CSV table of C-alpha atoms in Angstrom, one decimal:
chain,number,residue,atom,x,y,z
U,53,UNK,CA,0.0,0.0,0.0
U,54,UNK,CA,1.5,3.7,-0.7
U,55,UNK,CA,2.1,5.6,2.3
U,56,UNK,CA,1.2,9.6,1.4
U,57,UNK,CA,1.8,12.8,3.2
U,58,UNK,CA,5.0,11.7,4.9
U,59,UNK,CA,7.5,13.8,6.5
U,60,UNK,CA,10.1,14.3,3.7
U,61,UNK,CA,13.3,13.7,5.6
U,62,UNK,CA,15.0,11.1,6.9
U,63,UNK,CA,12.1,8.6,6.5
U,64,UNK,CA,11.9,9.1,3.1
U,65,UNK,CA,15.7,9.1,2.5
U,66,UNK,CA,15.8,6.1,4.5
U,67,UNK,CA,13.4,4.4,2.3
U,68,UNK,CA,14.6,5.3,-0.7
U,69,UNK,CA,18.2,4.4,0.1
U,70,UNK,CA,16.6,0.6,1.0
U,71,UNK,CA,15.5,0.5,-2.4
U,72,UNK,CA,18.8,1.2,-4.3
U,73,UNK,CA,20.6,-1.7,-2.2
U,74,UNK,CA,17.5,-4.5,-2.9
U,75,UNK,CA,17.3,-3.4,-6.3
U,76,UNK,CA,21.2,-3.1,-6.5
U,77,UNK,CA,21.5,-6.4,-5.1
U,78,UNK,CA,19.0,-8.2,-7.7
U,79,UNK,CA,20.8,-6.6,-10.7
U,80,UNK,CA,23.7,-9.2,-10.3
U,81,UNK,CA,21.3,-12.1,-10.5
U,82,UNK,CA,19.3,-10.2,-13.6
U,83,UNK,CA,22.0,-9.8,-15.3
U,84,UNK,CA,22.5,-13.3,-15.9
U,85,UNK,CA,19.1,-14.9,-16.0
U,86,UNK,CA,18.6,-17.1,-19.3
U,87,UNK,CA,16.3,-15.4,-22.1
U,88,UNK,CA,14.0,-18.2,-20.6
U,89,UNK,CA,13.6,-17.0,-17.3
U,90,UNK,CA,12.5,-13.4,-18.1
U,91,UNK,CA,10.4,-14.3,-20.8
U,92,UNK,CA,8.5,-16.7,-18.1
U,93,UNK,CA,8.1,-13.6,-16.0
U,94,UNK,CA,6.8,-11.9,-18.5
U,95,UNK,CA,4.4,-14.3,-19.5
U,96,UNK,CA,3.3,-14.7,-15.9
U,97,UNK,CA,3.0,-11.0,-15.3
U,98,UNK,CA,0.6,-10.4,-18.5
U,99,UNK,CA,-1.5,-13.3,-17.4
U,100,UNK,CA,-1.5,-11.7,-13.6
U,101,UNK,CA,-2.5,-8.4,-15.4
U,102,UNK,CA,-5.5,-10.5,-16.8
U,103,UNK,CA,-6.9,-12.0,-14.2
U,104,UNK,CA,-6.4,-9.3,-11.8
U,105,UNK,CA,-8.5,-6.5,-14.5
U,106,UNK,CA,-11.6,-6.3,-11.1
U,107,UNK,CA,-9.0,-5.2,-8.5
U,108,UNK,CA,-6.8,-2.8,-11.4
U,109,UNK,CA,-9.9,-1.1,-12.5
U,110,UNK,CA,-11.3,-0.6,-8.5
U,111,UNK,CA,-7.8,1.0,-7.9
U,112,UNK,CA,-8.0,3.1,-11.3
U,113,UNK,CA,-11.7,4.2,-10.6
U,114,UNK,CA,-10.0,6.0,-7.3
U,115,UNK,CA,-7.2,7.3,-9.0
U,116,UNK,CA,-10.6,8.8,-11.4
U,117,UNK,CA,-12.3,10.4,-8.5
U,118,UNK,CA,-9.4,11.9,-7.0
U,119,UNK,CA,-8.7,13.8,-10.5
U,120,UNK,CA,-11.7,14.5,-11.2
U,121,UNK,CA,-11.8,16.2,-7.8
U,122,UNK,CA,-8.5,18.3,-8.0
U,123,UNK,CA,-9.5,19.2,-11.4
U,124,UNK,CA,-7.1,17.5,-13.5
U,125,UNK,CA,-7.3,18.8,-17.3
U,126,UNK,CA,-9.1,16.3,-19.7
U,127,UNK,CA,-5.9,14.8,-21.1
U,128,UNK,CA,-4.3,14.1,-18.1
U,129,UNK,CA,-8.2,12.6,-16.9
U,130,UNK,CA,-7.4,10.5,-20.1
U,131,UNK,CA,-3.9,9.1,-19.2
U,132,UNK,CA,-5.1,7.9,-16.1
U,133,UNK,CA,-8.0,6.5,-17.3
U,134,UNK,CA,-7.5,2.6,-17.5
U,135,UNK,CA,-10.5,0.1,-18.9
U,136,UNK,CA,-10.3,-3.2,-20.1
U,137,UNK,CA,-9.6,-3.2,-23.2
U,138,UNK,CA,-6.8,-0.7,-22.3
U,139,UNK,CA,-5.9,-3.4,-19.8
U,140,UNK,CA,-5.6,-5.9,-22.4
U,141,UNK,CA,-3.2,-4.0,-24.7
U,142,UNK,CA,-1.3,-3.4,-21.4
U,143,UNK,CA,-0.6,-7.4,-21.3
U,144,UNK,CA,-0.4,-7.8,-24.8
U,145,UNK,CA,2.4,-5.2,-25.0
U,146,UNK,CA,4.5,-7.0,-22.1
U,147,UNK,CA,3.7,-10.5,-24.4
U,148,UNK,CA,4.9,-8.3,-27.4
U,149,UNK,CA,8.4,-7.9,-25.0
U,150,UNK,CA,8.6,-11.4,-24.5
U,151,UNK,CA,8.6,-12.3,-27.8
U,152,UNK,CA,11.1,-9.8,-28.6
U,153,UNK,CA,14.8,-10.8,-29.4
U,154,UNK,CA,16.9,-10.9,-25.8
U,155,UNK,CA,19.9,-7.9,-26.1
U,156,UNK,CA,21.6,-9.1,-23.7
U,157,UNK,CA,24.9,-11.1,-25.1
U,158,UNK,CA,24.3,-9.9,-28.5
U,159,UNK,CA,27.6,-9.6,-30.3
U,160,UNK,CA,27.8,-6.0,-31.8
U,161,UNK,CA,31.3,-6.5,-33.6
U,162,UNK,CA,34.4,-7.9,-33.5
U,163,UNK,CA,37.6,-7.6,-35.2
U,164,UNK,CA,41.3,-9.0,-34.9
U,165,UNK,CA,44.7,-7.0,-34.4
U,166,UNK,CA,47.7,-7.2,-36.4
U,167,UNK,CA,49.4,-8.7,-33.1
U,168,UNK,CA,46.8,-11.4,-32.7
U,169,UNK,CA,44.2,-10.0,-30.4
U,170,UNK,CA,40.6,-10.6,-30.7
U,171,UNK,CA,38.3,-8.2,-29.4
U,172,UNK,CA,34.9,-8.3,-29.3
U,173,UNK,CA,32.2,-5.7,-28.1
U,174,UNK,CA,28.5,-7.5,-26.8
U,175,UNK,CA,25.5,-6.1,-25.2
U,176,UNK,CA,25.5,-5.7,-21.3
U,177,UNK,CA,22.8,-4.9,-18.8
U,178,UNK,CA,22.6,-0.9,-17.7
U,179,UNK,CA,22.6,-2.1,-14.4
U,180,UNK,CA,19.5,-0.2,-12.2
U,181,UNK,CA,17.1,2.0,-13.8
U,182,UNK,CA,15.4,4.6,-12.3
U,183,UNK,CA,11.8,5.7,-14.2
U,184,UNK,CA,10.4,9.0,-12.9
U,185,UNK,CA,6.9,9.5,-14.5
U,186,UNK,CA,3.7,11.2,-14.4
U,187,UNK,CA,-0.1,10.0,-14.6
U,188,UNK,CA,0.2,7.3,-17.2
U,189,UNK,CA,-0.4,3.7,-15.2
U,190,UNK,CA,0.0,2.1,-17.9
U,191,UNK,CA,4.4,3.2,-17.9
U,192,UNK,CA,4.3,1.3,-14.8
U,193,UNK,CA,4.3,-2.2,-16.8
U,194,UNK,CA,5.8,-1.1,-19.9
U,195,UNK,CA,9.1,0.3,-18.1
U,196,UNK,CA,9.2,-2.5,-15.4
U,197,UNK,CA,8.7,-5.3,-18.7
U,198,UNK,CA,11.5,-3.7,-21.0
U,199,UNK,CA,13.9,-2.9,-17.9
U,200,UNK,CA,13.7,-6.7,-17.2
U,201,UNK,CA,14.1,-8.2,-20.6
U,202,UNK,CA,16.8,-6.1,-20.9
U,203,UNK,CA,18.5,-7.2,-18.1
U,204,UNK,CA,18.1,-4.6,-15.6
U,205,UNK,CA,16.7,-3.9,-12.3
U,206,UNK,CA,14.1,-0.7,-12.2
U,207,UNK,CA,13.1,1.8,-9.8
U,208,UNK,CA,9.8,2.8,-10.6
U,209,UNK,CA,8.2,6.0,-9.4
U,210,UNK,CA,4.9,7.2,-10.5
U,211,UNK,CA,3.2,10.5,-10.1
U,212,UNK,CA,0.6,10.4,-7.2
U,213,UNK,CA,-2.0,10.6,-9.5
U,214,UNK,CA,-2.2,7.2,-10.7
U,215,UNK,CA,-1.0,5.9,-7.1
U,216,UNK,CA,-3.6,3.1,-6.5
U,217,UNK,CA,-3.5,2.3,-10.4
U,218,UNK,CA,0.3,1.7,-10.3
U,219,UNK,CA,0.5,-0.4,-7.5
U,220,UNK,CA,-2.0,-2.7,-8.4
U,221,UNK,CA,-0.1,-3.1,-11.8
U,222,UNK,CA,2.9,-3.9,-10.0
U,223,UNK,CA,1.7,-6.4,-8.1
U,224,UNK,CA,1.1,-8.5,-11.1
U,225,UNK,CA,4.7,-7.6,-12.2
U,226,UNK,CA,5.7,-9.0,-8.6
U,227,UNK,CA,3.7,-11.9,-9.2
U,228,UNK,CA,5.5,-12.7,-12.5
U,229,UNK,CA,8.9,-12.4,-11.2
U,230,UNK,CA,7.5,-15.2,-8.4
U,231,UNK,CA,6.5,-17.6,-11.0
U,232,UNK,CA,9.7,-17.2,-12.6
U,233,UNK,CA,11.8,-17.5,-9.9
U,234,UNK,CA,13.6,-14.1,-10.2
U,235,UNK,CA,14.3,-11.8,-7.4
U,236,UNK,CA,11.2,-9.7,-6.3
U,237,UNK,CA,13.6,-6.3,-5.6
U,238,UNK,CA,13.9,-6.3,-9.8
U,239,UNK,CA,10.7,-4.2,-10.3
U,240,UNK,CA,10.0,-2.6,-7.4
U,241,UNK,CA,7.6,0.9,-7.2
U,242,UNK,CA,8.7,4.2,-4.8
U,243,UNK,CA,5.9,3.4,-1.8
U,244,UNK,CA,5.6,7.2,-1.1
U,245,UNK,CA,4.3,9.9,-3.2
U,246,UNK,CA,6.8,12.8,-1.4
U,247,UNK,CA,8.3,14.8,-3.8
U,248,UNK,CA,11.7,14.4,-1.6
U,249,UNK,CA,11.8,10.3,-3.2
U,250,UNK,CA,12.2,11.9,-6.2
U,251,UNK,CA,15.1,14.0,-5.3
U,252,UNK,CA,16.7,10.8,-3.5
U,253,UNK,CA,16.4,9.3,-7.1
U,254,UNK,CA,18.5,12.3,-8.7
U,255,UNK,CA,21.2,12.5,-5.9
U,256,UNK,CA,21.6,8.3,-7.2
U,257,UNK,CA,20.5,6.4,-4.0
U,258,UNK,CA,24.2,6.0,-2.8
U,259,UNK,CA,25.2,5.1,-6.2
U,260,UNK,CA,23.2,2.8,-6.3
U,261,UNK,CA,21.1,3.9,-9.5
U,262,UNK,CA,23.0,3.9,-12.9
U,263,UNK,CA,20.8,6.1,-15.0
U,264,UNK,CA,17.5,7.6,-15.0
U,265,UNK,CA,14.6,7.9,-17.4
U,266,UNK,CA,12.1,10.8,-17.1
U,267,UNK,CA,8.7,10.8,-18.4
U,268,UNK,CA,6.5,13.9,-18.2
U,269,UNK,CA,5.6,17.6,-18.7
U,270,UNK,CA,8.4,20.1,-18.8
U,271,UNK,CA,8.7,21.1,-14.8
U,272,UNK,CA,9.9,17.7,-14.2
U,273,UNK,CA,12.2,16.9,-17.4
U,274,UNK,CA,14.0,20.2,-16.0
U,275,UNK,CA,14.1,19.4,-12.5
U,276,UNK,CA,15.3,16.3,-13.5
U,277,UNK,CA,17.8,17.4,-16.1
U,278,UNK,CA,19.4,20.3,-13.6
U,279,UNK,CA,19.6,17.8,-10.2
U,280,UNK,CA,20.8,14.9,-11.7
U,281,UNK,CA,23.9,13.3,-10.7
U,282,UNK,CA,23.6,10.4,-12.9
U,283,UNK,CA,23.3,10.2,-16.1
U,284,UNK,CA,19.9,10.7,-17.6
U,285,UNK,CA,17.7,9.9,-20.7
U,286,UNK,CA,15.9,12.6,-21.9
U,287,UNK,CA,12.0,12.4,-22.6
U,288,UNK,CA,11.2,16.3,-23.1
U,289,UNK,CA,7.4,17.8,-24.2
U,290,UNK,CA,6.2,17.1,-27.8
U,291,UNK,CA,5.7,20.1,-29.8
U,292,UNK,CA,5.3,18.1,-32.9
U,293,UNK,CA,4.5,19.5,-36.1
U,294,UNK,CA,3.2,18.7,-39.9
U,295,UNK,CA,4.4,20.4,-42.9
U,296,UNK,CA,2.1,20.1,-45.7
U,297,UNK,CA,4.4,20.8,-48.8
U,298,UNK,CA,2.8,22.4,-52.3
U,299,UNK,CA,3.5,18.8,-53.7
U,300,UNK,CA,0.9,16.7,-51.4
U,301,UNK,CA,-1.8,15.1,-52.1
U,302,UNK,CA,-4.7,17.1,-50.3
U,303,UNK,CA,-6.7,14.0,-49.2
U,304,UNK,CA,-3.6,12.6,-48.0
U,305,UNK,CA,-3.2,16.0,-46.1
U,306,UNK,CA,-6.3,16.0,-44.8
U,307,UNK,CA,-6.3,12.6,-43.5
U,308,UNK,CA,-2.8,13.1,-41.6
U,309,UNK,CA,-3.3,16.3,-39.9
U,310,UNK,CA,-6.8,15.0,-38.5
U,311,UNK,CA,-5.4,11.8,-37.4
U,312,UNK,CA,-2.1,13.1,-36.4
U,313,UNK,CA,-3.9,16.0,-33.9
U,314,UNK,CA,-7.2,14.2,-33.0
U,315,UNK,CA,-6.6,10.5,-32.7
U,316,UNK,CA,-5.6,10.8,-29.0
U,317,UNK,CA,-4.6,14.8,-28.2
U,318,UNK,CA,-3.0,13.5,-24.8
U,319,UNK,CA,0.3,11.9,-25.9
U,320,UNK,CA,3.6,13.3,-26.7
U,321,UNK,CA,3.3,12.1,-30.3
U,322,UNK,CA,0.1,14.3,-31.5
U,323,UNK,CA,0.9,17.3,-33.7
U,324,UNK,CA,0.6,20.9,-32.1
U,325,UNK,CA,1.5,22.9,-35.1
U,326,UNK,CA,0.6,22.8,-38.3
U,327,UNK,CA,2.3,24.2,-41.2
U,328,UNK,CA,1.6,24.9,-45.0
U,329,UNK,CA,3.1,25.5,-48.1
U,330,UNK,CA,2.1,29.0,-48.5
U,331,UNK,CA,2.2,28.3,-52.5
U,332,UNK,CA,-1.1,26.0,-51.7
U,333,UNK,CA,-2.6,28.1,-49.1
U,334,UNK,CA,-5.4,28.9,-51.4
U,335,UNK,CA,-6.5,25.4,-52.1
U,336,UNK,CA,-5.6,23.2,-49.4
U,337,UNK,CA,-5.9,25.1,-45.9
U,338,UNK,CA,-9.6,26.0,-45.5
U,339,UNK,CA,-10.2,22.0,-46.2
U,340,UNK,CA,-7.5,20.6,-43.9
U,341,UNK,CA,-8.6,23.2,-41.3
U,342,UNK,CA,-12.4,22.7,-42.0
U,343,UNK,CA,-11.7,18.7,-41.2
U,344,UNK,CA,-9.7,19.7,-38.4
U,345,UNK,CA,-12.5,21.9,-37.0
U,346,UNK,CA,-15.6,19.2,-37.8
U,347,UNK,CA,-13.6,16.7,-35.7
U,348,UNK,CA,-13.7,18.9,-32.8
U,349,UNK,CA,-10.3,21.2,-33.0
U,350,UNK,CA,-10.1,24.8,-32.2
U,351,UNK,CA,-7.7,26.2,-34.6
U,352,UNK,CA,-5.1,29.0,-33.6
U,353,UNK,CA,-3.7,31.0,-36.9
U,354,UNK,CA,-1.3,33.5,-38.0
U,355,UNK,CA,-2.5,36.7,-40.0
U,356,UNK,CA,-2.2,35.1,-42.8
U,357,UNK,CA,-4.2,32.0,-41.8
U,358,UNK,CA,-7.2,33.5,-40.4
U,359,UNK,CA,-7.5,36.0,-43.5
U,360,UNK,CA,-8.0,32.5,-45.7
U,361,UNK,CA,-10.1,31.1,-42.5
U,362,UNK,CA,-11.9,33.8,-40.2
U,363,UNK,CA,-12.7,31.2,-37.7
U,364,UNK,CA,-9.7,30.6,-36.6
U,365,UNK,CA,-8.5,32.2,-33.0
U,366,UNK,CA,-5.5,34.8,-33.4
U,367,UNK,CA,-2.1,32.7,-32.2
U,368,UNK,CA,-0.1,34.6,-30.3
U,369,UNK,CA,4.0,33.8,-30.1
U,370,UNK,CA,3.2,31.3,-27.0
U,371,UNK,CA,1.5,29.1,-29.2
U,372,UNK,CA,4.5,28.1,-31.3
U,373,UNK,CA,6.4,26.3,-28.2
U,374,UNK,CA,2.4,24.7,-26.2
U,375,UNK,CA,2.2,21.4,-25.8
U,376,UNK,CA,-1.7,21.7,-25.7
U,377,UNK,CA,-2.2,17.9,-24.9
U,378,UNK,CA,-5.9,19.2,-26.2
U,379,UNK,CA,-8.1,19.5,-29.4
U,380,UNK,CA,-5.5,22.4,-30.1
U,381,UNK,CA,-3.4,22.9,-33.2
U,382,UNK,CA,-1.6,26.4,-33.7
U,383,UNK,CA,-1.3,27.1,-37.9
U,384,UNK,CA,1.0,28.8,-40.0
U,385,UNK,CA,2.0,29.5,-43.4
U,386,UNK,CA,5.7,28.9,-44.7
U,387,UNK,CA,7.9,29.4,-47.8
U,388,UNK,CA,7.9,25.9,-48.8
U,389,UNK,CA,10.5,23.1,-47.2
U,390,UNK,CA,13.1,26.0,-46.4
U,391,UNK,CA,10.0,28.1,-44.1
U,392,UNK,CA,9.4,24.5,-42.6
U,393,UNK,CA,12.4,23.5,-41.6
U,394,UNK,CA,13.5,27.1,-39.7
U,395,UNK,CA,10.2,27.7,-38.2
U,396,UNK,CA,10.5,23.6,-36.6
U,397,UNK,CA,14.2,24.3,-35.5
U,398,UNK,CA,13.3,27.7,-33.8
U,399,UNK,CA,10.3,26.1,-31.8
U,400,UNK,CA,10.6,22.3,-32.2
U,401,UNK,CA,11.0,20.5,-29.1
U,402,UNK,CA,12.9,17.8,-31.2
U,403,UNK,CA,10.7,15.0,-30.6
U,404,UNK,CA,8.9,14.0,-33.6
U,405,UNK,CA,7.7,16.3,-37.2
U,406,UNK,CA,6.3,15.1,-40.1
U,407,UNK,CA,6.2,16.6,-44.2
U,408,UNK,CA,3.4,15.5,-46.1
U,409,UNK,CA,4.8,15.6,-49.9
U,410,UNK,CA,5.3,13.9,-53.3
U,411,UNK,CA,8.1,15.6,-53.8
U,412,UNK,CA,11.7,13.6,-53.0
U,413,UNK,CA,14.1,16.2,-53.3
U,414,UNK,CA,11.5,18.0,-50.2
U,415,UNK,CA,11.3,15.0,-48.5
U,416,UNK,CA,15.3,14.5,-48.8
U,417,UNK,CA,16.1,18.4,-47.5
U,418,UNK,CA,13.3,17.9,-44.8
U,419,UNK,CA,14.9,14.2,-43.2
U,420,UNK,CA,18.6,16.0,-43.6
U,421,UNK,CA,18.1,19.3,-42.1
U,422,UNK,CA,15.4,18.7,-39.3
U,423,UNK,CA,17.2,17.4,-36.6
U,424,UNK,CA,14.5,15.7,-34.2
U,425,UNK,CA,14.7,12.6,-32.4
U,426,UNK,CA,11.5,10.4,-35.0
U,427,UNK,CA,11.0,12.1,-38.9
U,428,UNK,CA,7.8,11.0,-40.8
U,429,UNK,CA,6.7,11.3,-44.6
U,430,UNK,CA,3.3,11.2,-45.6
U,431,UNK,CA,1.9,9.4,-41.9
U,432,UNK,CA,1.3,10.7,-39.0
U,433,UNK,CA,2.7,11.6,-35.8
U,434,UNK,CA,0.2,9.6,-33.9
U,435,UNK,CA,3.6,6.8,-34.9
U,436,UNK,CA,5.8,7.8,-32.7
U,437,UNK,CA,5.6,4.9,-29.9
U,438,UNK,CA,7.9,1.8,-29.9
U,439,UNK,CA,5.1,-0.2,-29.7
U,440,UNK,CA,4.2,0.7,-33.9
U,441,UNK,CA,8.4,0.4,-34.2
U,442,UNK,CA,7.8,-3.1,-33.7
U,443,UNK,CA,9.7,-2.5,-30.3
U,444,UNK,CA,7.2,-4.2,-28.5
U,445,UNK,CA,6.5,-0.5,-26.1
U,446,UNK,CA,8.7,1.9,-25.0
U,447,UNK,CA,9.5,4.1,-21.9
U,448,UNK,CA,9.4,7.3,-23.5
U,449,UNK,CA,11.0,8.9,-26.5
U,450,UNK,CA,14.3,10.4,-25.6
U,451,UNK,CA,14.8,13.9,-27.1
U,452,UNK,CA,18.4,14.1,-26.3
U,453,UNK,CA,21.6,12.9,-28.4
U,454,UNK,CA,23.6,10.8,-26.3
U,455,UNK,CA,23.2,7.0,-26.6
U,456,UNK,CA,19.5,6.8,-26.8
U,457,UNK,CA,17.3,8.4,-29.1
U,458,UNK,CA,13.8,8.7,-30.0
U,459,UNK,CA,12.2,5.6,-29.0
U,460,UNK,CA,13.7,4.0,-25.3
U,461,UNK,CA,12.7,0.3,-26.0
U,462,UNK,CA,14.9,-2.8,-25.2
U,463,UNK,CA,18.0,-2.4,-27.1
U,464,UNK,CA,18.1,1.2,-25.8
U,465,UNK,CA,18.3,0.0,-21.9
U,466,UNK,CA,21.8,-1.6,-22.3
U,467,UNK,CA,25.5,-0.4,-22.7
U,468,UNK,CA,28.1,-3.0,-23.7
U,469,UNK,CA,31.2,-4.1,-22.9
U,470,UNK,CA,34.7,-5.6,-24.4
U,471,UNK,CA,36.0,-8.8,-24.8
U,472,UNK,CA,39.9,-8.8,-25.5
U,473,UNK,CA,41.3,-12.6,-26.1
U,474,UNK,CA,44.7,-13.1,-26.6
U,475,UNK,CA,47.4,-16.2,-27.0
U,476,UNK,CA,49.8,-14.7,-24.3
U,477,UNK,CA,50.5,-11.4,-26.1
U,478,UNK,CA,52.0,-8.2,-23.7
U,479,UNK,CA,52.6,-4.9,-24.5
U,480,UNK,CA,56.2,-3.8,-25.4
């Protein structure tokens, strides 16, 4: 059960150091546990998810009240929300891990020396993970799944929000790692909802936490990103955009931008700005917009935009870097791929942007010059997830440069390490 309103001292510290050690202490063991083993977990832990849907959904429905009470905006109400058939693709996502290739070994080259060395460099555990997230349940088994399939023990610690919800998630993931026979301590879930766990997390539990991955709204990617003292995996807002180029097709156009803003507004993949080819503005904005609009968006334009469509709202310049997580798009026009690809590096968050065109030479400029972490032609946003990489599910989509990038499945949660063999050889 989660213990809440705690004094955030040494309780809390205390706590939060006993976690680093267990989890530290079930790494070793993790690290070597046969492709079997985990795959048997996993199995066990969807089928837990199953058969416990009654109690998950009875914890979720008080994780409901409780934001519907504090007011919690209608796409963070959505996050939370779990059902069953969300509950089913919860399971059939960790079944989708299982069935993935294990990492963990994997031979990524090898080469000889002229003096007879053989050195090889193969995939390795991370060690302990720490996941810091927000609202989303669901993260709960995706990032304990991919962190054990992977190899690696995880800290998990979920916004207070979806308290109940994640804890009756993680007891199925306990109850898989008993079926398997693997230590308990390798998925374990903060049991306190004070802010000062999370800051145990950043100072590295006593070294005992290798690298964490955030997963949330700007506040705490920052606070995460400036307290740090271990390394950390980037997962910043989605400001994603479409360009629609003079060379689409305008029912392709059409049919992107809806699906790519509407399908679900709350994740980090849906577009928040939309852009177009001011050489078609005539002919293709007032239909994309008009779809847009019938499905339920308010549209935000430039000058230019509302003169072509009156209804829109004026934008204003805060528009350009909102992550509405809402039936919210902001519109512009631009000077073809050039326009497009400086108005997505000035306001871009680097996550995810998409050019609707027939045109290779656009397409070819747009994939060289935008430099964000997942770049789409003619699809839509709505794509970004590991799950639709074929990576079984993801943690989040990392927005930084350094070692993982865009989607954080499986492969992304190791590091590696070298194997030198000789014959007797020394250095002269």
């Amino acid at each position: 059960m989660l213990q809440t309103n705690r004094t955030a001292g040494d309780d809390v510290a205390a706590i939060m150091a006993d976690l680093g050690r267990h989890a530290r202490a079930a790494a070793r063991p993790l690290a070597t546990a046969t492709t079997a083993q985990k795959n048997a977990a996993l199995s066990a832990m969807a089928d837990a998810l199953v058969r416990n849907e009654t109690a998950i959904l009875e914890a979720n429905k008080i994780d409901m009240a409780n934001g519907e009470e504090a007011g919690l905006k209608a796409s963070f109400l959505d996050r939370l929300r779990l059902t069953p058939e969300r509950i089913a693709a919860i399971a059939e996502g960790i079944r989708d891990i299982a069935a993935l290739k294990a990492p963990i070994g994997d031979m990524i080259a090898e080469w000889d020396r002229p003096n007879g060395l053989h050195i090889e460099r193969v995939r390795t555990p991370l060690g302990v993970i720490g996941v810091i997230y927000e609202s989303r349940p669901n993260v709960t088994a995706d990032a304990g799944a991919l962190c054990l399939k992977a190899g690696n023990a995880v800290i998990l610690r979920g916004g207070s929000d979806s308290a109940n919800s994640s804890a009756a998630i993680h007891a199925c993931l306990v109850e898989g790692l008993k079926a398997a026979g693997l230590p308990q301590d390798a998925i374990q879930l903060v049991p306190v909802t004070d802010r000062a766990a999370v800051g145990e997390m950043l100072k590295g539990l006593g070294g005992n936490l290798d690298v964490i991955v955030p997963r949330g709204g700007r506040s705490l990617v920052e606070r995460v990103q400036t307290e740090a003292r271990v390394p950390v995996f980037a997962h910043l807002e989605g400001i994603c955009h479409v360009y629609v180029d003079r060379s689409a097709r305008l029912d392709m156009a059409v049919k992107i931008a809806v699906n790519a803003k509407m399908r679900r507004v709350g994740i980090c993949g849906a577009a928040e700005t939309l852009l177009v080819d001011r050489a078609v503005a005539d002919t293709y904005l007032v239909p994309i917009l008009e779809a847009l609009s019938q499905a339920g968006c308010e549209i935000r334009g430039s000058e230019e935009v509302r003169a072509l469509y009156p209804a829109a709202i004026p934008a204003n310049d805060a528009d350009w870097i909102t992550e509405y997580l809402a039936p919210i798009i902001s519109v512009t026009l631009v000077d073809g791929v050039g326009g497009a690809i400086e108005h997505i590096e000035r306001y871009s968050s680097h996550h995810t942007d998409a050019i609707v065109a027939e045109d290779q030479a656009a397409v070819d400029r747009f994939f060289a010059e935008v430099d964000s972490a997942i770049l789409l032609h003619n699809a839509s946003t709505q794509f970004a997830d590991g799950g639709e990489f074929g990576m079984g599910a993801e943690i989040g989509i990392a927005t930084g440069r350094m070692h993982a990038r865009g989607p954080v499945g499986v492969e992304q949660l190791t590091s590696f390490k070298y194997r030198v063999r000789g014959s007797g050889q020394v250095r002269p």
